[in-house]
Every structure is written in structure tokens, then in C-alpha cells.
XYZ file of C-alpha atoms in Angstrom:
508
model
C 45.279 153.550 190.337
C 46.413 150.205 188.889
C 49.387 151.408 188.239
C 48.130 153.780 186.116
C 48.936 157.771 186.736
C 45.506 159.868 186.243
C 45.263 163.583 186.232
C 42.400 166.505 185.874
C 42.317 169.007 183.947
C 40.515 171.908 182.330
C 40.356 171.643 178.443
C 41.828 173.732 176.155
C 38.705 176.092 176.390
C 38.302 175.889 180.368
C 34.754 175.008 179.507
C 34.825 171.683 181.142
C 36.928 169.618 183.632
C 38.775 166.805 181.918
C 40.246 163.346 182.620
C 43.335 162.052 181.408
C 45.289 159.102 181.486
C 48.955 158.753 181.127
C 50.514 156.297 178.248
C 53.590 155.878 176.527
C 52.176 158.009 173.579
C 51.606 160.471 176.476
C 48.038 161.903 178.583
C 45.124 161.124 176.529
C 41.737 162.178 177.164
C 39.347 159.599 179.182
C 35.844 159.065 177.413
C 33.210 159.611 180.046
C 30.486 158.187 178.245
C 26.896 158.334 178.722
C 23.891 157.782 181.530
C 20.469 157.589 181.115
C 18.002 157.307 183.894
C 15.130 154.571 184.514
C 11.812 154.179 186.146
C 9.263 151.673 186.924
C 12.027 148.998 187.062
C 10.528 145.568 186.986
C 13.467 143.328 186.670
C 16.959 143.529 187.095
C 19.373 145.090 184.542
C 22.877 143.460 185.050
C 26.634 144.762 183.590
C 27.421 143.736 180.472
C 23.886 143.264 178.896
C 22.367 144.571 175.692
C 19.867 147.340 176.553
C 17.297 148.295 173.505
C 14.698 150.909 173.630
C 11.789 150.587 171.840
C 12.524 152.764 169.338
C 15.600 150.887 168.253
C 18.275 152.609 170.365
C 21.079 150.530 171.901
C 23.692 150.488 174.312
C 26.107 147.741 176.358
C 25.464 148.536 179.876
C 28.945 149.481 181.826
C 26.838 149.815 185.054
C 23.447 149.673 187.226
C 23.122 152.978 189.590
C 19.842 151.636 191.570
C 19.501 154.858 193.237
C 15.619 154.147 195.120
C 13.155 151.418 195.389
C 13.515 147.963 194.641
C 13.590 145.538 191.280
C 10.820 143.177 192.831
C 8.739 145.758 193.728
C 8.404 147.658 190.549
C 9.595 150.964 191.199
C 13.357 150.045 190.935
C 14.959 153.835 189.854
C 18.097 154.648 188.755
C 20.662 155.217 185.701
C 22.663 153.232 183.494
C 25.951 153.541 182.627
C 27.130 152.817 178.709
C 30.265 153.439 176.938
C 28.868 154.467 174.189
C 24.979 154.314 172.235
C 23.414 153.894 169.112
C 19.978 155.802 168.446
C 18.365 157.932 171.389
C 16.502 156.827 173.735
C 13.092 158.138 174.251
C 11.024 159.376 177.663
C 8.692 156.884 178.400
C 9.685 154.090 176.021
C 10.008 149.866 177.422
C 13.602 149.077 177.882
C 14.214 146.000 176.648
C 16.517 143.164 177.450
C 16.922 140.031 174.987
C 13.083 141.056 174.069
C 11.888 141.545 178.011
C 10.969 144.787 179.358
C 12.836 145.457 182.576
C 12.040 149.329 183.097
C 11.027 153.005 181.244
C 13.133 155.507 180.281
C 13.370 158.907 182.093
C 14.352 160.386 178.802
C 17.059 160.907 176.250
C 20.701 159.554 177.114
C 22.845 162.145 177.977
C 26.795 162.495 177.877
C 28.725 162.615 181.082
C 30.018 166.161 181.339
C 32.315 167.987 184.277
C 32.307 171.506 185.029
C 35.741 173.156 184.987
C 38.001 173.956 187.490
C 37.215 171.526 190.503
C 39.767 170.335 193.377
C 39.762 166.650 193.003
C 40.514 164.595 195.943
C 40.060 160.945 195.222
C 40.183 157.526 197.023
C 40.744 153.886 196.541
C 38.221 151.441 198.181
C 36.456 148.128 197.523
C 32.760 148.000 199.593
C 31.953 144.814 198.474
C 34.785 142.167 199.226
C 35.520 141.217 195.559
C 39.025 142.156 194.269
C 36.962 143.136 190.605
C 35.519 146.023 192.745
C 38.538 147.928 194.036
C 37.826 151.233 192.649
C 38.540 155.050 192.955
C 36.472 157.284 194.333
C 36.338 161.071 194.040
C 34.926 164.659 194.546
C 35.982 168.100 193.591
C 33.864 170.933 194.863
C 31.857 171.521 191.816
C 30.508 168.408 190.394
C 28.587 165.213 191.880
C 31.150 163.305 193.570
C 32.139 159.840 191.183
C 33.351 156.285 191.069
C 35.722 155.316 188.064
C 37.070 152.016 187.746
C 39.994 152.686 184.867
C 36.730 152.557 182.138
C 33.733 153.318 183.112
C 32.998 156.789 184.754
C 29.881 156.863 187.198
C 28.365 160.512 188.816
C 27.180 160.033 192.390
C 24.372 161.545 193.355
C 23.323 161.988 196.843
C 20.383 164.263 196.636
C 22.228 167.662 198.543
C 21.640 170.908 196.607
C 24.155 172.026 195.046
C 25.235 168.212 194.769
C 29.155 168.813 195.020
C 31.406 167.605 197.600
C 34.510 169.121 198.712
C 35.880 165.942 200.489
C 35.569 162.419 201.222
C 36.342 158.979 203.286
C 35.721 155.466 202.761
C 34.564 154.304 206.070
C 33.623 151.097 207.461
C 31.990 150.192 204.277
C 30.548 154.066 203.895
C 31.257 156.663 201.595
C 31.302 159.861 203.926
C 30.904 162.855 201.992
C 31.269 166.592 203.027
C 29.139 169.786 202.017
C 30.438 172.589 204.048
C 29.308 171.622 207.255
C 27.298 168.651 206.558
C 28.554 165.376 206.072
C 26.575 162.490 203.897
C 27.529 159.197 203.992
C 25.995 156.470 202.064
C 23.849 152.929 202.891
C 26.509 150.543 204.073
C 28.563 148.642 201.177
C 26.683 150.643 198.936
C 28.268 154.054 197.582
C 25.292 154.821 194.779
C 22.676 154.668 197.426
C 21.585 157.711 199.880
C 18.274 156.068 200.909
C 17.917 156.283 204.848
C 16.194 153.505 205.137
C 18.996 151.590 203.417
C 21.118 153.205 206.407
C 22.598 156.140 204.717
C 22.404 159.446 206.559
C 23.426 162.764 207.477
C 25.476 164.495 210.602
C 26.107 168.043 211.154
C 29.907 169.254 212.304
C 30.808 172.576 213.516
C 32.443 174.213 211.124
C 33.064 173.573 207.585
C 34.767 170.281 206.917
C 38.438 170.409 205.618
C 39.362 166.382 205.877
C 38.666 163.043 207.000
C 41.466 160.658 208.126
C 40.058 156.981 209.198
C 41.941 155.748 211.748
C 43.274 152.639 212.862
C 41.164 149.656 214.380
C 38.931 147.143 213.059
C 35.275 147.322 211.405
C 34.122 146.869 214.912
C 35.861 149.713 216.069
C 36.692 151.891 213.387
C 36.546 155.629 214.251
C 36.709 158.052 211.050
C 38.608 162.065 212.362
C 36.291 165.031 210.860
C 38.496 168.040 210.655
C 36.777 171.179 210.005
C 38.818 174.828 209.993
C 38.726 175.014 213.835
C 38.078 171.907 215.774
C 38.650 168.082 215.837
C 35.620 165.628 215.855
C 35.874 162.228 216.271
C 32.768 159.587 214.800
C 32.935 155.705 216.560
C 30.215 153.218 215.421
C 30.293 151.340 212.639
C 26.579 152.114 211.044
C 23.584 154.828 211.330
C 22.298 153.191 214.860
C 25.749 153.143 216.455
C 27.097 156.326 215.562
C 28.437 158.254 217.958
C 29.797 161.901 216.978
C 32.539 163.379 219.644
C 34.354 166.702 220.302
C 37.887 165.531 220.430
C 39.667 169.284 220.060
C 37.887 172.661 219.838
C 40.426 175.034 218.291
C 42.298 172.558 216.369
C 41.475 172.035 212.995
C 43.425 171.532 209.705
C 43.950 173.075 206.459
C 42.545 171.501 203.533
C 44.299 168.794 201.803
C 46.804 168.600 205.001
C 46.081 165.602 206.332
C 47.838 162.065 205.970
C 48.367 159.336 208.241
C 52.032 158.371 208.479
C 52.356 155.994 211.888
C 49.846 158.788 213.307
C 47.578 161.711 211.926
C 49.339 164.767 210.947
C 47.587 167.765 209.641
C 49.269 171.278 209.042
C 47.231 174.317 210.871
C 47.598 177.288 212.145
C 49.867 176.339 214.425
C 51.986 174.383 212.510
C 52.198 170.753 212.033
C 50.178 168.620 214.599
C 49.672 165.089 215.658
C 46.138 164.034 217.275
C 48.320 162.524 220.173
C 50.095 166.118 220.238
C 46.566 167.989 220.472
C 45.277 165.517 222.637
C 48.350 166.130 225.121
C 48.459 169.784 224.710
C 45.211 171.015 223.380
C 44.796 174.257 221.253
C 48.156 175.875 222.784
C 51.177 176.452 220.390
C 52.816 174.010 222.289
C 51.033 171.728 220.226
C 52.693 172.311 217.234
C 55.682 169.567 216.380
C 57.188 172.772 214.764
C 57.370 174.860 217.535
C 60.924 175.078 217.414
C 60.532 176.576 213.463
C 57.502 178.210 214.414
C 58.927 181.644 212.153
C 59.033 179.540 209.254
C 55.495 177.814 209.571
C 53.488 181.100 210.962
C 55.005 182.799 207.486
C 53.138 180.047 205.776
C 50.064 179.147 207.534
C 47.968 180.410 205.063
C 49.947 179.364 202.058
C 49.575 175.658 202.533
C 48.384 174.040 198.889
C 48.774 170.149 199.662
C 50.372 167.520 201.332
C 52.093 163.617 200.283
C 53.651 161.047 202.526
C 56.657 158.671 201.929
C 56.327 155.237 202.719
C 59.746 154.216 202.666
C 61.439 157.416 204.414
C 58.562 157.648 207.147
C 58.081 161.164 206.003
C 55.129 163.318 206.440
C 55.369 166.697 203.594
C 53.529 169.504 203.066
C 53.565 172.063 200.201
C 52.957 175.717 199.883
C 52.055 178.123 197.121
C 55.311 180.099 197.041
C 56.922 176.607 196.196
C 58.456 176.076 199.645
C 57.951 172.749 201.467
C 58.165 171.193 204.597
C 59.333 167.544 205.036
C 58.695 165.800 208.813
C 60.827 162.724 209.385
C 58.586 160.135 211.756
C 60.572 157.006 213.412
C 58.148 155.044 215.856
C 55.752 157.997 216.895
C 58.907 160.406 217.549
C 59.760 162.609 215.490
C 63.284 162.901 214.147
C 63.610 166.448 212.267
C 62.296 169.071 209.716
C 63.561 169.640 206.472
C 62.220 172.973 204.428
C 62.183 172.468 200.333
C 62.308 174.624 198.031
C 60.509 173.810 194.460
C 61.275 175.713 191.325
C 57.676 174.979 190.097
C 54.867 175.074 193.299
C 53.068 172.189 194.035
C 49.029 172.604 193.947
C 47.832 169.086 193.917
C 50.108 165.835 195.181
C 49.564 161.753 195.404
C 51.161 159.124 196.056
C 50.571 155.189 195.054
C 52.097 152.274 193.301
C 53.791 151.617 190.418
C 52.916 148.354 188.297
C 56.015 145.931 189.951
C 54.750 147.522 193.893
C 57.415 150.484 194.270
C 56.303 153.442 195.382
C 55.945 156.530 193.406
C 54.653 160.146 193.665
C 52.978 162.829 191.754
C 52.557 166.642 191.924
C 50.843 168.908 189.637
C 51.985 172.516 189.242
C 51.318 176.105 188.636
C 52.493 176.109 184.928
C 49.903 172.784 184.015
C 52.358 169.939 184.479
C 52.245 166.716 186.298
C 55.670 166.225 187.789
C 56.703 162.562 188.945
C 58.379 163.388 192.702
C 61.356 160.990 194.253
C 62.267 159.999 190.774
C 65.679 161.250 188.568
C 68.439 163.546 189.304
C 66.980 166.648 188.194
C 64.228 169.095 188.615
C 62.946 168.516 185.076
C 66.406 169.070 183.584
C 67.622 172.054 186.589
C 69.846 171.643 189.213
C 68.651 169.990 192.437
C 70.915 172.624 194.950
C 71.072 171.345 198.558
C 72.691 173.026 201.625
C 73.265 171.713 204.970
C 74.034 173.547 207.917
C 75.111 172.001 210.959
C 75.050 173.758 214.447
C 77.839 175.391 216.207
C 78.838 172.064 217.823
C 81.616 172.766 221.123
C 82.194 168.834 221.712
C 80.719 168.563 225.013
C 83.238 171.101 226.400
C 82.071 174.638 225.070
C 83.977 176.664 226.982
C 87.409 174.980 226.105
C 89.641 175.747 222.566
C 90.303 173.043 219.828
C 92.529 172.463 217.513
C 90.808 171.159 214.826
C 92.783 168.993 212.743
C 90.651 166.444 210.142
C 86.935 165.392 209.228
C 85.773 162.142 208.191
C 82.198 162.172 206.461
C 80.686 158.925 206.164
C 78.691 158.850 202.979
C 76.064 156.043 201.348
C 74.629 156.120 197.839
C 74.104 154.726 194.547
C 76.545 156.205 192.414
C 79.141 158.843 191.454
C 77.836 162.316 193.453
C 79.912 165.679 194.037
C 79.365 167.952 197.115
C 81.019 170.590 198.256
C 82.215 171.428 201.808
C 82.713 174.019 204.429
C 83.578 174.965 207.948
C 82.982 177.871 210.647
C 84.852 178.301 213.632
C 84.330 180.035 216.884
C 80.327 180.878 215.963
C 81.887 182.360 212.463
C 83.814 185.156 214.868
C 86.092 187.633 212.460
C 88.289 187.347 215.884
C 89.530 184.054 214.181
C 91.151 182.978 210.636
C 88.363 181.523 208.895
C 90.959 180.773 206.329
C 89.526 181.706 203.450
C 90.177 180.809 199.948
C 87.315 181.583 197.670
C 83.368 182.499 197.667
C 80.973 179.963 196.815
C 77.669 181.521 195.081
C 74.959 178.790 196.304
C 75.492 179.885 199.678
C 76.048 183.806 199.363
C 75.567 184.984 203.196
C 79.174 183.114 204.118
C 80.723 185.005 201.042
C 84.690 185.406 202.011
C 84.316 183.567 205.576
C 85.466 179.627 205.024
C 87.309 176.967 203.369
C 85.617 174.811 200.430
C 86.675 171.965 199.354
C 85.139 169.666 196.641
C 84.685 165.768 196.760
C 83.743 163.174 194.924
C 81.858 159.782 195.873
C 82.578 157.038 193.937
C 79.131 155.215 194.046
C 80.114 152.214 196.664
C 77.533 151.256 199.559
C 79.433 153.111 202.341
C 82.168 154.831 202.315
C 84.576 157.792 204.262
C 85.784 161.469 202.586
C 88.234 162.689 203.835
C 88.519 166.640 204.531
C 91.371 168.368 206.617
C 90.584 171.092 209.210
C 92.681 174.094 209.932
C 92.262 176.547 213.073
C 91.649 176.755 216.957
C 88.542 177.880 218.374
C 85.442 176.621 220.998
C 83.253 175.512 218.420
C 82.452 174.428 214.677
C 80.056 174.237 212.456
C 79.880 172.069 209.459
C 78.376 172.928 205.582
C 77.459 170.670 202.821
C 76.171 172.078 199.754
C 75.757 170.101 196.401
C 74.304 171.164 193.116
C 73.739 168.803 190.398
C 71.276 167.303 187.490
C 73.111 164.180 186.941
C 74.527 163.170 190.097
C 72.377 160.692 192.353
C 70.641 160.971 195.486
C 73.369 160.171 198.347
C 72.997 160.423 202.405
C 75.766 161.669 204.445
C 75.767 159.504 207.716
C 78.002 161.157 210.129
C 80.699 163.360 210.174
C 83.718 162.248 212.855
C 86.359 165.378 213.526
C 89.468 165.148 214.940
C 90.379 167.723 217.101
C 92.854 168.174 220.213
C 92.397 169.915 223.312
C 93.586 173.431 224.199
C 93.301 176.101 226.930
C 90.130 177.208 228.308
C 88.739 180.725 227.311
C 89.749 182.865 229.090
């Protein structure tokens, strides 16, 4: 948020949820300061003015939380938001501006306290029009759901018992809220108010809500997806008296913390990954899934799923699981171009993404072992190797029932600087019917132990450039293997691999 990386976080004690913000000295603990409630509010209290009880206690206000009624009318209530205060306030007393009463005090000031171990999920969204008001927005499943604008920290209170959302969406100038099954959203432009006759309200879903995704359109058609744990709902309208709540998909749903939009909604379920367009098409069937083809590798995880992250510049849809694995979805246009699975040496249990001061884009993911790890960024995994292996299908040339000689390989490879990799070959689907030629074992990849030739090569860092490799042997088919393992070495992309090859006998 402004460029600025945030994080949550029990305290030492686990007595209370924490907020920290990262510096060059390192995280350092966010004051929360203090609120104190009104009554009987006669004239408007504005940010930034001197408030003074009567009994002598002070405070700058950091914000006005007009929560019912009206200024003019006298029964303006609310809280106030200060930094810090001098004195205590007392119930009852005048609160005084420059010498004017304005309102009473509810009570005492008190300090703005979390409870410990919520699930933040946060958001960034302006409801007024004013660049000065872009601010985050949050909830975590166990406190009062919160606006904080880099300095000043305000609760949100909405009136549901227990008052703690799980999720949230900013939505044509709402704040949509969920509790279980219930979804709150607030009086339009107006996330601190919950009045219904302000045009705040309430609408009940099926099933317990696991996301919201807003999707495209304008504020005169924006439609906001309600994912619950089974089904897909879809709201249109733009305010309480055009609502209009739909069934889009009963037995699709989403895990929590699954869902990003990328050039479409994706959300990971059950089922795998899935695209609105791909439920729409194909409804609750498997078919659904984009992952049907890796359908062992998802169904092994469906319950495991922990969080999910997009990337901007790669078109990439990922989402993480508790046993550290993760799976990355390349999008192009609406089609989708492949799956990667990732392995992390620490699991991810909270990711986000955003900007960096100068507009690049940057990640974060926070981990098992309590640290916040910067994603896309270095040539390390905190100091380990990053190992990579690619496997390439048996490929027969477009004649797979006719022998090759196989004779050279040319990979065309991009990058940024100097990077090593290693490389591999298997002929004839790997067949012990056929020299494999084998030289030596290579441990990152133990199930080919003893069965091809590796090579090592070196990239010299220009934009685009060939390696070389020479191929040995005869058979129907091969199959090509990259591996690389490194915590210096750049990021590079191999492009295509060209092999030479010339035509034999058919099989006989």
C-alpha cells in the first residue's frame, strides 16, 4: 500500500494481533491509537481539530466515524479517532472544540486493540473520488473489519454479532462484507455507515461465503461474484433498490483465498482450477476443471489449498498449498497456455501482490516459520538453491512410427545474465532396447539414474542466443530434459529447442 509492504502478526505473547510496517531499519510495530465514542452530536467535528473534554483531556482528531443520526439534528453518534491523548475523557462530559461544545462523551478513550490470530484479507479502494482517500481496507475473522490509511487505524463496525468478517469487496462504491452466510454491505460511498436508511443492507447466500471477485463493467453495470463452498452467485445493481441476487452455478464454489481475476475469474475448487466462463460452459462436471488433464495432482491437493497471487506481467494465475507445493496457470487472451507445479522449501500461508514505489510489480508471501518472503525477486530461495527440471514429451516428429537418427540440438535461450543448466535426452520412450549412452548419474533428477547423456552449458547473459548440444542414437522418438540448480545464477527462458535428425527405416 503506497509502496509500503505491511504484514500481521501475533506478538511475542500471541495475546494480540499486531501490525507492522516494513523499513530499512526493518518491521516495526504500527501504533493503533485510540477511539472514543460520542453522543448527542450537535455540530460537526472535522480531521485535524483540537478536541478538549471538559475535564481537561485532549486529543488531535485523526478521524470522524459518524456511525447514526445526523450533526444538524442533534443526535449525530459515533467515535473519534486520535493518535494519541492527554488526560481521560469522562462519560457524559461537553466535548469541546476551540471553546464550542459539539457532542458528549460515551466514556473513557480506549486503545485500539486486535485479538490474535486472524486471517487478514485486505483491499485498496477510494469511495469518495479524492486521490487523499485511497485507502486499505480489511477483515480477518476475529475482529471488526478496518480502514487504515498508512497512519491512522479505524475499527468498522457494522452492528452483526460477533462483529468479525471473514471476507470482503469494494463494490460500486460499497463495502460488502461476509459473516458466514450473510453478507453486509455498507450505505453507498460510505464504508463507516450500516444505517439502512442510508442504503446499507443485508443479503443472505447459500452457503457460507469463501470470496468476492467484482467483475468487469461500469458503475452502471457492475456485477460483484459471491462464492460460497458450493455454488456461484452472481449480484447486478448498483444500490439497495436495484439489487438483484442470481444463481449463476450450484455446485461450484471456491476455496477460500482462491480467487483472483487475471483476464477472467479463476478460483481453485474441488475440481481443480476453474474459470466462470469454464463453469458457465460446463457446469458442476469435472470437465470444468482447466486442470483436468493434471487432475491426480490437483484432487491430491484439493483440500490443501492455503492462498493464491497473480502476475501481472507473466499473465499467470498461482495457487499455493500447505505442503509447500504450487500451481502456476499461464493465461494468454482467455486461453490458457500450460501448468507449471512449484515446489517451495518454506509453504506459503498468506500471499499479495502490489506496487513498488517507481510502479514495478512486486509480491509477498508469508510462511510457516513467521517470515515474510518477497516472491519474483533474487536468485535464491533465501540463500538455497532454486532447482528446476523440465521434462519434455516423447516427441516422434510428426512421423512416430519411423526411426531417427538424431544428430544435434539447438536450444534457443533469453535472459539477463550468466546462467548454467544442465541437459539430457531419452530415446525410444527411455526403452533399455536402445543405448541411452550413458555417462554419469545426475542426483536432482534421481528416477533417470544411469539412463542418459548430460551435458552442462553455460549462457553468457546476451538477449537471445543458441546452445549448442550434440545428439547420439537412432530411435522413433525423444524426449528432452533441462534441469538447473543455482543461488546466483539469473532467471533465463529457454525458447525452443530445434533437433536435427535424419530419417531411417520404419519399425518394423
Amino acid at each position: 500500500y503506497n509502496g509500503v509492504a505491511y504484514a500481521w502478526r501475533n506478538n511475542a505473547g500471541g495475546t494480540a494481533l499486531a501490525l507492522y510496517k516494513s523499513s530499512s531499519s526493518g518491521w516495526t510495530a504500527v501504533a493503533l491509537g485510540y477511539q472514543l465514542e460520542f453522543n448527542t452530536g450537535t455540530a460537526a467535528i472535522s480531521e485535524g481539530q483540537t478536541v478538549t473534554g471538559a475535564g481537561g483531556a485532549t486529543g488531535v482528531v485523526k478521524r470522524v466515524v459518524l456511525e447514526s443520526g445526523s450533526w444538524g439534528s442533534g443526535d449525530a453518534r459515533g467515535r473519534l479517532i486520535f493518535a494519541s491523548v492527554t488526560g481521560t475523557f469522562v462519560l457524559n462530559e461537553n466535548l469541546l472544540v476551540s471553546a464550542a461544545v459539539k457532542a458528549k462523551a460515551g466514556g473513557a478513550q480506549s486503545a485500539i486493540t486486535l485479538l490474535p490470530s486472524g486471517r487478514v484479507e485486505t483491499e485498496i479502494a477510494n469511495f469518495s473520488g479524492s486521490t487523499s482517500t485511497i485507502r486499505l481496507y480489511g477483515c480477518d475473522g476475529v475482529n471488526p473489519a478496518f480502514e487504515f490509511d498508512g497512519t491512522t487505524y479505524v475499527p468498522l463496525r457494522t452492528g452483526a454479532s460477533p462483529d468479525a468478517p471473514e471476507h470482503l469487496a469494494a463494490h460500486a462504491l460499497h463495502l460488502f462484507l461476509s459473516y458466514g452466510s450473510s453478507v453486509v454491505h455498507s450505505a453507498v460511498g460510505d464504508p463507516y455507515s450500516y444505517q439502512a436508511l442510508l442504503g446499507a443492507g443485508e443479503l443472505a447466500v447459500a452457503d457460507n461465503v469463501t470470496a468476492f471477485l467484482v467483475q468487469p463493467g461500469s458503475q452502471t453495470s457492475a456485477t460483484l461474484a459471491i462464492y460460497t463452498t458450493g455454488n456461484t452467485q452472481m449480484l447486478y445493481g448498483t444500490s439497495l433498490s436495484t439489487w438483484n441476487l442470481v444463481s449463476y452455478n450450484n455446485g461450484v464454489g471456491a476455496k477460500a483465498y482462491t480467487a483472483q481475476n487475471v483476464e477472467q475469474s479463476y478460483v481453485f475448487e474441488d475440481r481443480g482450477v476453474i474459470s466462470l466462463a469454464a463453469s458457465q460452459n460446463y457446469g458442476n462436471f469435472d470437465t470444468a476443471a482447466l486442470t483436468l488433464h493434471i487432475r491426480p495432482y490437483t484432487q491430491q491437493r484439493r483440500t490443501l489449498a492455503t492462498a493464491s497471487a497473480i502476475n501481472r506481467e507473466k499473465g499467470q494465475y498461482r495457487v499455493f498449498f500447505s505442503d509447500g507445493s504450487a500451481l502456476y496457470m499461464t493465461a494468454y487472451n482467455g486461453r490458457v497456455l500450460g501448468f507449471m507445479p512449484i515446489e517451495y522449501p518454506n509453504p506459503v500461508t498468506c500471499a499479495c501482490g502490489g506496487e513498488t514505489a517507481d510502479g514495478s510489480e512486486t509480491s509477498f508471501f508469508g510462511s510457516t516459520n513467521g517470515f515474510v518472503y518477497r516472491n519474483d525477486a533474487g536468485t535464491s530461495f533465501d540463500g538455497e538453491d532454486i532447482n528446476a527440471t523440465l521434462t519434455l514429451v516423447f516427441n516422434a516428429i510428426k512421423s512416430p512410427r519411423v526411426r531417427k537418427r538424431y544428430r544435434r540440438a539447438s536450444l534457443e535461450v533469453s535472459g539477463s545474465g550468466y546462467s548454467e543448466f544442465t541437459f539430457a535426452y531419452d530415446l525410444g520412450y527411455a526403452t533399455l532396447d536402445i543405448e541411452q549412452n550413458s555417462t554419469y548419474a545426475n542426483a536432482l533428477v534421481s528416477t533417470y539414474w544411469d539412463r542418459a547423456t548430460w551435458d552442462n552449458f553455460s549462457f553468457d547473459g546476451r538477449a537471445l542466443a543458441p546452445s549448442e548440444v550434440e545428439l547420439k542414437g537412432t530411435a522413433e522418438n525423444i524426449a528432452l530434459r533441462i534441469v538447473s540448480a543455482s543461488d546466483e545464477y539469473p532467471a533465463f527462458t529457454i525458447n525452443s529447442a530445434i533437433v536435427h535428425y535424419s530419417m531411417r527405416r520404419g519399425l518394423r
